[in-house]
PDB file of C-alpha atoms and ligand atoms in Angstrom:
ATOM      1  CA  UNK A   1     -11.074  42.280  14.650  1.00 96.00           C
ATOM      2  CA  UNK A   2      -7.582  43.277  13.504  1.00 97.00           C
ATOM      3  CA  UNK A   3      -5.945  40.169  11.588  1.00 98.00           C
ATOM      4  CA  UNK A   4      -2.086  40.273  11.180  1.00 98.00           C
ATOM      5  CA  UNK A   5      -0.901  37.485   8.454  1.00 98.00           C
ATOM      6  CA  UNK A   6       2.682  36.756   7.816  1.00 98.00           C
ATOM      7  CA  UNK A   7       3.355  35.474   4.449  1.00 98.00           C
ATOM      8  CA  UNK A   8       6.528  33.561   2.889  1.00 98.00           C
ATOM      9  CA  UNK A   9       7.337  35.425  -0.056  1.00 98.00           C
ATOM     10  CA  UNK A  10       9.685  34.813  -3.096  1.00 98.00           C
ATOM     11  CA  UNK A  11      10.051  35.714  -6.558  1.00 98.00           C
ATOM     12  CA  UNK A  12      12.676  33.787  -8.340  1.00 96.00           C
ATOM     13  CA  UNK A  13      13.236  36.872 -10.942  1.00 96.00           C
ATOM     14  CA  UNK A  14      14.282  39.273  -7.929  1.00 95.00           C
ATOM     15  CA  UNK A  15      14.996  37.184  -4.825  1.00 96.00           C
ATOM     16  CA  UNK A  16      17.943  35.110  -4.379  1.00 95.00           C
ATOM     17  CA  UNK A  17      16.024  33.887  -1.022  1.00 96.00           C
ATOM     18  CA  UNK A  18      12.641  34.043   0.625  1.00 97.00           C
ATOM     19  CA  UNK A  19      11.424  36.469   3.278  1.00 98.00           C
ATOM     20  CA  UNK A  20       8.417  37.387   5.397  1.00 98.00           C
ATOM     21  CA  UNK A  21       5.675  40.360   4.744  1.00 98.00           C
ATOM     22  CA  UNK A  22       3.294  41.214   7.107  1.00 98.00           C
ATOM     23  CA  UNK A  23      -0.138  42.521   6.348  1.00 98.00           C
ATOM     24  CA  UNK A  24      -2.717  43.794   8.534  1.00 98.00           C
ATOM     25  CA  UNK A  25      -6.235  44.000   7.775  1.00 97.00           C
ATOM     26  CA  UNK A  26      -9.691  44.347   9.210  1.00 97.00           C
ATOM     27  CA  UNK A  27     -11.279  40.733   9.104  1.00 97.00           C
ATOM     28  CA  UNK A  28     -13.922  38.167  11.095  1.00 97.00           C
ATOM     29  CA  UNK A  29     -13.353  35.495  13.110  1.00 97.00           C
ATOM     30  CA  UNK A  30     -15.238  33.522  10.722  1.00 98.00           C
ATOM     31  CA  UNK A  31     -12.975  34.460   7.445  1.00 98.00           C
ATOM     32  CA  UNK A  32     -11.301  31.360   5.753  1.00 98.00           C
ATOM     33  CA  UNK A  33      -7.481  32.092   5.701  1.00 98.00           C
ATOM     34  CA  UNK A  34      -7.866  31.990   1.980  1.00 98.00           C
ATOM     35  CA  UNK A  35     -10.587  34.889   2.464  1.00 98.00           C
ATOM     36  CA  UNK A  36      -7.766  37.136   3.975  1.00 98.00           C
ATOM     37  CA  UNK A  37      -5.279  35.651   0.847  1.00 98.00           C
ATOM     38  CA  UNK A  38      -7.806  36.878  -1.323  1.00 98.00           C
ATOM     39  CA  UNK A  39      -7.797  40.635   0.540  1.00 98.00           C
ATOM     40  CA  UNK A  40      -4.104  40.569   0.541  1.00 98.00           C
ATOM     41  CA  UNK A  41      -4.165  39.772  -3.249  1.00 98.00           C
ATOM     42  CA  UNK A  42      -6.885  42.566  -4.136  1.00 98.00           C
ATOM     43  CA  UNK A  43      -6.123  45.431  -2.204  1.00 97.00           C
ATOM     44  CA  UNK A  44      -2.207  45.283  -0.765  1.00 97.00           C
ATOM     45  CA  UNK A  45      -0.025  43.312  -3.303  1.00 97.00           C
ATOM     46  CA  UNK A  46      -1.887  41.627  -6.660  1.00 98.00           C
ATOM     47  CA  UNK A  47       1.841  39.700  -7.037  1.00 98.00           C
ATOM     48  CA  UNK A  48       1.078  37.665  -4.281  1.00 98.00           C
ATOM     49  CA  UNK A  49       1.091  34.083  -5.352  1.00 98.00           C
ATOM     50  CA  UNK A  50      -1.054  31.237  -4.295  1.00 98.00           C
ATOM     51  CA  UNK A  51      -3.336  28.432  -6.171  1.00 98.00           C
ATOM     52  CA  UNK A  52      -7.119  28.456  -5.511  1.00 98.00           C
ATOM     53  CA  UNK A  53      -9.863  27.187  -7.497  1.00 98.00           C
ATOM     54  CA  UNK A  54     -12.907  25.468  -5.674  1.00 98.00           C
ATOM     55  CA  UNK A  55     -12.459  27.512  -2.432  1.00 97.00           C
ATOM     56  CA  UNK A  56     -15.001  24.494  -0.767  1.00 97.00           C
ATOM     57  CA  UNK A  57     -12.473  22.017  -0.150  1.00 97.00           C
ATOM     58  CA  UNK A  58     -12.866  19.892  -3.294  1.00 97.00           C
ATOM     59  CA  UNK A  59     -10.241  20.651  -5.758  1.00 98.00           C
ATOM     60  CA  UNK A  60      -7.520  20.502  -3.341  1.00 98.00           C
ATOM     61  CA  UNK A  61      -5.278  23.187  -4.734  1.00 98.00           C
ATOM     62  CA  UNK A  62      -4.771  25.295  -1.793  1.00 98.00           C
ATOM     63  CA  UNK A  63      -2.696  23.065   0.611  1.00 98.00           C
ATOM     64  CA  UNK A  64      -0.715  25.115   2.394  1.00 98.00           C
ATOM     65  CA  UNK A  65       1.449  25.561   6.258  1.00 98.00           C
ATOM     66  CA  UNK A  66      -0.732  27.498   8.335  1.00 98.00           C
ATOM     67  CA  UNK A  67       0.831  28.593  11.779  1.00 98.00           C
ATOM     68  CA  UNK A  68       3.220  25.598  10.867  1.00 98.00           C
ATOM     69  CA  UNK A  69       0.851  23.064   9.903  1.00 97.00           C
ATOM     70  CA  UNK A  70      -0.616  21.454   6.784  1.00 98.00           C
ATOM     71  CA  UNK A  71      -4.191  22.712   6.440  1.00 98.00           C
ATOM     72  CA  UNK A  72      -6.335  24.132   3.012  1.00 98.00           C
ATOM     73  CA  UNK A  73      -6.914  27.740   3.255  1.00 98.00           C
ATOM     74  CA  UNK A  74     -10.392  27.457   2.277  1.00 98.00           C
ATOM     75  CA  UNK A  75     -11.183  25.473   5.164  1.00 98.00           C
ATOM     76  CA  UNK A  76      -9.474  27.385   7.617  1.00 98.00           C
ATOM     77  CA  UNK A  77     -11.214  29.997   9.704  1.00 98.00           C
ATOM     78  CA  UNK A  78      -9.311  32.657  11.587  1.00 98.00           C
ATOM     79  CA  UNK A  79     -11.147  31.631  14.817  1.00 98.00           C
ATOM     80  CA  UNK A  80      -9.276  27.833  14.364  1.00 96.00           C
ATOM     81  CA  UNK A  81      -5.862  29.643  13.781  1.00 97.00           C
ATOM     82  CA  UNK A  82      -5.879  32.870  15.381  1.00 97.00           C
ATOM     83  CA  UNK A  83      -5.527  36.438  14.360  1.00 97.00           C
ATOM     84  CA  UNK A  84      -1.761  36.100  14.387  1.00 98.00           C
ATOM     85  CA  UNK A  85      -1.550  33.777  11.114  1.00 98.00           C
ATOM     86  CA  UNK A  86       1.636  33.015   9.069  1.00 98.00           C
ATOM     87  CA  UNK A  87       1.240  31.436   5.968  1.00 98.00           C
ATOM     88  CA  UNK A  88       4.131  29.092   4.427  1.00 98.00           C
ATOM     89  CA  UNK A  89       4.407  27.150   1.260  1.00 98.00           C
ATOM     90  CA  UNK A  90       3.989  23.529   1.812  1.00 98.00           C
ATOM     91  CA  UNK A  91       7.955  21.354   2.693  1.00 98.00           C
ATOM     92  CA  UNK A  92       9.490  19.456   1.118  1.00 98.00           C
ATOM     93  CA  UNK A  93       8.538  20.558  -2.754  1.00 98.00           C
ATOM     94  CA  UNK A  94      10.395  23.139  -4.454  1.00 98.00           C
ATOM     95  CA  UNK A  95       8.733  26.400  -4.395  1.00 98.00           C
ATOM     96  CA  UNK A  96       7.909  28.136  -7.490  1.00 98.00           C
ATOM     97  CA  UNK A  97       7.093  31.669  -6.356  1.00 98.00           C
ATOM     98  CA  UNK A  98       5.278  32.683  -3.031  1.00 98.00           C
ATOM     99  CA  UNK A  99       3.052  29.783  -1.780  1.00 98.00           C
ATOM    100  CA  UNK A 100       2.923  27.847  -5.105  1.00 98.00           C
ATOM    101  CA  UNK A 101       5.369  24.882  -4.835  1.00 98.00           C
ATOM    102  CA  UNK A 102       6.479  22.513  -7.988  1.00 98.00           C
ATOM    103  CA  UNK A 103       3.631  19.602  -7.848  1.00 98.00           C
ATOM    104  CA  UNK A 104       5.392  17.426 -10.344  1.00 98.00           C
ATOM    105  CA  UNK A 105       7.519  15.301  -8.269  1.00 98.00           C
ATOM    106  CA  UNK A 106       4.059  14.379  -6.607  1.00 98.00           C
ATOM    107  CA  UNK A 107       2.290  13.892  -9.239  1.00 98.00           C
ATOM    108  CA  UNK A 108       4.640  11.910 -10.676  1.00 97.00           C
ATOM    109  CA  UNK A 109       4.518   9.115  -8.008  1.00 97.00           C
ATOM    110  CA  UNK A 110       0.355   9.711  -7.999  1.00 98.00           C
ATOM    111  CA  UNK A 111       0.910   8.628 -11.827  1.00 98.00           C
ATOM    112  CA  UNK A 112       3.329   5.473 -10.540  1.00 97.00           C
ATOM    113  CA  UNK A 113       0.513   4.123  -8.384  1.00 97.00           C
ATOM    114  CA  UNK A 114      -1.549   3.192 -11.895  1.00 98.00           C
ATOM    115  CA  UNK A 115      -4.010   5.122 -11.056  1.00 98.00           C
ATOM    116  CA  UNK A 116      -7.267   3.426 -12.677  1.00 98.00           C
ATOM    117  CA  UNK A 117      -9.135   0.273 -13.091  1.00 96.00           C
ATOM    118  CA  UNK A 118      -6.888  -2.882 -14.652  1.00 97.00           C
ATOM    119  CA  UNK A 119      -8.862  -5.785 -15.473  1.00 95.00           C
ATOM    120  CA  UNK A 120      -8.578  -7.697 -18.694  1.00 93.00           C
ATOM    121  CA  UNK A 121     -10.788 -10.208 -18.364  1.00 92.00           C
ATOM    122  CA  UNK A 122     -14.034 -10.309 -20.709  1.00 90.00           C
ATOM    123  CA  UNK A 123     -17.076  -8.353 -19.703  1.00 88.00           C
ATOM    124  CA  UNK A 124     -20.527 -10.613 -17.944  1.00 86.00           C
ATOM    125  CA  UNK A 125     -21.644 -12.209 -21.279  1.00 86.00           C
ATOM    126  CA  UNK A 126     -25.340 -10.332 -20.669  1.00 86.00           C
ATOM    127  CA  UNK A 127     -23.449  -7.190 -21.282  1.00 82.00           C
ATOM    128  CA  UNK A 128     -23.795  -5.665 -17.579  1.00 87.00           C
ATOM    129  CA  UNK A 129     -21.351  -3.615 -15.598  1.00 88.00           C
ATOM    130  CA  UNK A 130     -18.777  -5.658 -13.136  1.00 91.00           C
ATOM    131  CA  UNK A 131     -20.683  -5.902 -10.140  1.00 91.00           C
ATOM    132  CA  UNK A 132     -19.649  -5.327  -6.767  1.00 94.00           C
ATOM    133  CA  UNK A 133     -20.846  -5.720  -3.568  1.00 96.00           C
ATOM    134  CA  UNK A 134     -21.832  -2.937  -0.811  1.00 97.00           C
ATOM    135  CA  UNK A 135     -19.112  -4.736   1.738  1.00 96.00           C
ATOM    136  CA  UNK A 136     -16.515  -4.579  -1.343  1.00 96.00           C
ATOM    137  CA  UNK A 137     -17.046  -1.146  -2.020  1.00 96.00           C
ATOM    138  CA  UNK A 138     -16.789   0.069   1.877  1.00 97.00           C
ATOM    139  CA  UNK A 139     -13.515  -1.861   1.210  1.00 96.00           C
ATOM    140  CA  UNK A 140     -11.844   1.117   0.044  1.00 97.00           C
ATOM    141  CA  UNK A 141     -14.496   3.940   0.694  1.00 96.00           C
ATOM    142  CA  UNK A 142     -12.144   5.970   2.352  1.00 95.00           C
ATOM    143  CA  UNK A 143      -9.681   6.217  -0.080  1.00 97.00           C
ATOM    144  CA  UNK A 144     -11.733   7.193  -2.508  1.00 98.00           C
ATOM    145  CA  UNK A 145     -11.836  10.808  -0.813  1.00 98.00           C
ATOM    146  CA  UNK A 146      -8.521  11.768  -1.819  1.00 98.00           C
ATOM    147  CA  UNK A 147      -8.556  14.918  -3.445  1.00 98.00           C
ATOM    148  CA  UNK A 148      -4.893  15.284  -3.941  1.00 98.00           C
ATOM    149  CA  UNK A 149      -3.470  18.262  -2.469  1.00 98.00           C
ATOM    150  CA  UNK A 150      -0.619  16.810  -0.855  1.00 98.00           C
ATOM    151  CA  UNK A 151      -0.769  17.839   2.452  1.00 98.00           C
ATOM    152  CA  UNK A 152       0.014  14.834   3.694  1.00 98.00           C
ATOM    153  CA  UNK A 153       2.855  13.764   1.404  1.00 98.00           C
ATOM    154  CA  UNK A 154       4.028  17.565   2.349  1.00 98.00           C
ATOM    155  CA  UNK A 155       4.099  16.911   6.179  1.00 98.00           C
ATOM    156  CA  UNK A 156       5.521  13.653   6.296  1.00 98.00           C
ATOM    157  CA  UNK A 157       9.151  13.776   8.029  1.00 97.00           C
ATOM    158  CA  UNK A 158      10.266  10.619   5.945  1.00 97.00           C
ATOM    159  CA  UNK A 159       9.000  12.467   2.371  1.00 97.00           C
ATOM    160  CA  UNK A 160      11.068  15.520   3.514  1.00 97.00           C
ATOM    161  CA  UNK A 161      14.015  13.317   4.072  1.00 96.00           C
ATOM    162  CA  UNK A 162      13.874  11.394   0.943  1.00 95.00           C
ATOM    163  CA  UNK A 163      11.834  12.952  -1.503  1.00 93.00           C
ATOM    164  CA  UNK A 164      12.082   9.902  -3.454  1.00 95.00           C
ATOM    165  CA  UNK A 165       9.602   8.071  -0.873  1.00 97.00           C
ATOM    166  CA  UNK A 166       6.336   7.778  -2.929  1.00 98.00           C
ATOM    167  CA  UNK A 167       4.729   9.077   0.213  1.00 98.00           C
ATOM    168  CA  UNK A 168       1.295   9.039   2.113  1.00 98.00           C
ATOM    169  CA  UNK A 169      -0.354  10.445  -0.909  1.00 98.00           C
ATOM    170  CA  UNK A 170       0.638   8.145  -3.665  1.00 98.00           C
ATOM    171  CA  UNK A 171      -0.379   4.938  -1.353  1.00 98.00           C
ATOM    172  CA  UNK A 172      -3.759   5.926  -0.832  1.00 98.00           C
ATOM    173  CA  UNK A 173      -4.020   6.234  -4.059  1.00 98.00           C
ATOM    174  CA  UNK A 174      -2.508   2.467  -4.198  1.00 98.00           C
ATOM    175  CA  UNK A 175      -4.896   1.173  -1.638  1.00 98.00           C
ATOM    176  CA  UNK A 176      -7.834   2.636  -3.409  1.00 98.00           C
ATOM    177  CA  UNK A 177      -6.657   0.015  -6.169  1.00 98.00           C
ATOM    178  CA  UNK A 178      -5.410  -2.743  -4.136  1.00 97.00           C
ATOM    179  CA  UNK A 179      -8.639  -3.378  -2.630  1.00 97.00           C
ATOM    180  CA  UNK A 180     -10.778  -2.556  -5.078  1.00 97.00           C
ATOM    181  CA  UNK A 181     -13.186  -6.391  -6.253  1.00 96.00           C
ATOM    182  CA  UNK A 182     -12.955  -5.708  -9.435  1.00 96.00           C
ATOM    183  CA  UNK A 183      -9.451  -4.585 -10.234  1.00 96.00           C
ATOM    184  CA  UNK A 184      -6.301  -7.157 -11.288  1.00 96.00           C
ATOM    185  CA  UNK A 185      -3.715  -5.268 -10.934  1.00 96.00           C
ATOM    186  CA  UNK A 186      -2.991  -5.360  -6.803  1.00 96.00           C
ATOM    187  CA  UNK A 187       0.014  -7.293  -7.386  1.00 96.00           C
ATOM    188  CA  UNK A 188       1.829  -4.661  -9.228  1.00 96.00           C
ATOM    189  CA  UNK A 189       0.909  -2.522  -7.268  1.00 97.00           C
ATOM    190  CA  UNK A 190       1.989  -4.080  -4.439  1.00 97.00           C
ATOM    191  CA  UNK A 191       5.506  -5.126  -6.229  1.00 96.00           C
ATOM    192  CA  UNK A 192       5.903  -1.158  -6.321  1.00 96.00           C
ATOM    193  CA  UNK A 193       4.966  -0.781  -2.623  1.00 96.00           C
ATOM    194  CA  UNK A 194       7.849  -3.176  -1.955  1.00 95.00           C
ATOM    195  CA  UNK A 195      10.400  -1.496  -3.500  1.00 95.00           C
ATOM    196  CA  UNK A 196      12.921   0.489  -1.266  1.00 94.00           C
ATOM    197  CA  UNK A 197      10.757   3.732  -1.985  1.00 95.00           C
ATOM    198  CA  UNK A 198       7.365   2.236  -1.048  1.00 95.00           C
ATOM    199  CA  UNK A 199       5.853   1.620   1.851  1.00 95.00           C
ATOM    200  CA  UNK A 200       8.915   0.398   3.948  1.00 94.00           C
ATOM    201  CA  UNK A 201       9.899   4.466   4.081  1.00 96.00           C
ATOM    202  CA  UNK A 202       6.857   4.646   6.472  1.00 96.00           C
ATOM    203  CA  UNK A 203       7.673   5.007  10.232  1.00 94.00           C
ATOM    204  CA  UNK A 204       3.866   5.868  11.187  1.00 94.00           C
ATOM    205  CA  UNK A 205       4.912   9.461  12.083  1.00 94.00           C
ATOM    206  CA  UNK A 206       0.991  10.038  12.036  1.00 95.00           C
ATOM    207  CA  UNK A 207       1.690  13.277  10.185  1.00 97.00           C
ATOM    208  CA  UNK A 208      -0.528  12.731   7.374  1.00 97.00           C
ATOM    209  CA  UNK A 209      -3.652  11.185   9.253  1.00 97.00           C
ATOM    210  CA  UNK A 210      -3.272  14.790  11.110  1.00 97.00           C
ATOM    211  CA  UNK A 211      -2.500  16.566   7.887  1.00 98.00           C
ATOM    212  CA  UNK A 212      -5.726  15.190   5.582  1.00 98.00           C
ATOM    213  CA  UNK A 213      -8.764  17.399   5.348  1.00 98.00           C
ATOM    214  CA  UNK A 214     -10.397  14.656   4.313  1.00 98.00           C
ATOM    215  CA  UNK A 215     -10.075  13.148   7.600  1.00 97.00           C
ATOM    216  CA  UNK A 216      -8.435  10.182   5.379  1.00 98.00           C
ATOM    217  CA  UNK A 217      -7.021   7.556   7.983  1.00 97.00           C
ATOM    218  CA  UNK A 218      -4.099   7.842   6.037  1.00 97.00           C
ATOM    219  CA  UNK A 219      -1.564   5.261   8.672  1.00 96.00           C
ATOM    220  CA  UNK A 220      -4.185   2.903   9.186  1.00 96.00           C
ATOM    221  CA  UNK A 221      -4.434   2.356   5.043  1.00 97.00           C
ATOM    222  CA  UNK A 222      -1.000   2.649   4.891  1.00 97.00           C
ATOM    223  CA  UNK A 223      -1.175  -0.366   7.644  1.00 96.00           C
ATOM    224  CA  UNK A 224      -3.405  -2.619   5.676  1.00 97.00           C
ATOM    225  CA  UNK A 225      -1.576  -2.139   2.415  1.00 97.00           C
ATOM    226  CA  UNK A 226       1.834  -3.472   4.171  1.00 96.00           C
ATOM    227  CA  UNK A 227      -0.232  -6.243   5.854  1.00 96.00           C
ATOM    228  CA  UNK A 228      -1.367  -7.318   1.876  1.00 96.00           C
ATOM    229  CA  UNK A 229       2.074  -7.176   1.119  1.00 93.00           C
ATOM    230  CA  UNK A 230       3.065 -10.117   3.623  1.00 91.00           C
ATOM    231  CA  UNK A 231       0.157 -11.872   3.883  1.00 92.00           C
ATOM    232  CA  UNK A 232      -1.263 -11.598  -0.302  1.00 85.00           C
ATOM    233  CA  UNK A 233      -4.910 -11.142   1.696  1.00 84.00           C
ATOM    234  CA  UNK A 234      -7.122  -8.146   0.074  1.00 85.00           C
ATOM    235  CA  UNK A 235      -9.835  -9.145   2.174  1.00 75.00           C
TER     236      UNK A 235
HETATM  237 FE1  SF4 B   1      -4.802  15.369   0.652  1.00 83.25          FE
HETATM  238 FE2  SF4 B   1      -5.749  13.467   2.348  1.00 83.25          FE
HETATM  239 FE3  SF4 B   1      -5.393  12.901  -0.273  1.00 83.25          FE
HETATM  240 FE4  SF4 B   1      -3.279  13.242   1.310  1.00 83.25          FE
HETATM  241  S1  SF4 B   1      -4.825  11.599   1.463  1.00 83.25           S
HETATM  242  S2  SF4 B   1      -3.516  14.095  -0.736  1.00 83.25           S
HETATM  243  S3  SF4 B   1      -3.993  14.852   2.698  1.00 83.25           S
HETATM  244  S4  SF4 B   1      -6.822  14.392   0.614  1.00 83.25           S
HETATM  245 FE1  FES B   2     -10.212  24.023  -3.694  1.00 83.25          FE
HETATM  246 FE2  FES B   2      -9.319  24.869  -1.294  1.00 83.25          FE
HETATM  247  S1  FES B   2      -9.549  26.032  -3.131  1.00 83.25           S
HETATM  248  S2  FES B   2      -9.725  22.844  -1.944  1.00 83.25           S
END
């Protein structure tokens, strides 16, 4: 089949603005969008920008607005999108050159969230490893899938309108904590959720549930972390 992909190009050493190409290539229905990248890349125009690494949906690098909506590339086929495809960086982040946007500001709030275990009380005196139970651990199971490639921080209309909303991303990343047995730090955590940037910038938009290949129910976690803010329950 005959696959025509738009892309959003822009180089900031020649281009005061960004513009379209169009490329059209022989491909299957069952090529990954970052398949056709990669064709794009070899054999039409080796400056054409993206990031890639795992190309199996693990290393979440490849976030990207496909036909106008958050998806990865490498687990997109042409059949889910069409042969028509345009390809846009992700919103709301500055872009860098091509598809590659600046990933700082998010990883900045990611960093915010304290990201890892804070407990300072003594180890079991027989030396073992904090236990937890099964039901504890489903606790937060789901947002432990995160993989960080901001597509739904990226799609969120209240990150694009105040970019310094810590956004869906950075609260999973919260909740993972929050709820979490054997962690002490939830009420930080949740002191930073209830600042003007936290959690109060969420209108459930639902834009991020949609967004997460991860199939993260992003609203619902953002929905239990505000209820732990007014009730103090982690339960
Ligand atoms: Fe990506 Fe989902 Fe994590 Fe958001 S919650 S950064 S969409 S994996
Ligand atoms: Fe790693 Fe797509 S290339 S998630």
């Amino acid at each position: 089949m005959e696959i025509t992909i738009k892309i959003f190009r822009y180089n900031p050493e020649k281009d005061k603005r960004g513009h379209y190409e169009t490329y059209k290539l022989e491909g299957d229905e069952n090529d990954r969008v970052l398949d056709v990248l990669e064709y794009v890349k070899g054999m039409e125009d080796g400056t054409l920008s993206f990031r890639r690494s795992c190309a199996h949906g693990v290393c979440g690098s490849d976030a990207m607005r496909i036909n106008g909506r958050n998806h990865l590339a490498c687990k997109t086929l042409v059949r889910d999108v069409g042969a028509n495809i345009t390809v846009e960086p992700v919103l709301g982040l500055k872009v860098q050159k091509d598809l590659i946007v600046d990933m700082d500001p998010f990883f900045d709030n990611y960093k915010k969230m304290l990201p890892y275990l804070i407990n300072d009380s003594p180890l079991p005196a027989d030396g073992r490893e904090r236990l937890q139970s099964p039901e504890d651990r489903a606790r937060f199971d789901e947002s432990t899938k995160c993989i960080l490639c901001a597509a739904c921080t990226t799609s969120c209309p209240s990150y694009w309108a105040n970019g310094d909303y810590y956004g869906p991303a950075a609260i999973v990343t919260a909740h993972r904590f929050i709820f979490d047995s054997r962690d002490e730090g939830a009420g930080q955590r949740l002191q930073l959720m209830a600042e003007t940037d936290g959690v109060a910038r969420c209108h459930t938009a639902y834009n991020c549930t949609e967004a997460c290949p991860r199939d993260i129910k992003i609203t619902k976690a953002i929905g239990e972390v505000k209820m732990a803010m007014v009730t103090g329950k982690l339960k």
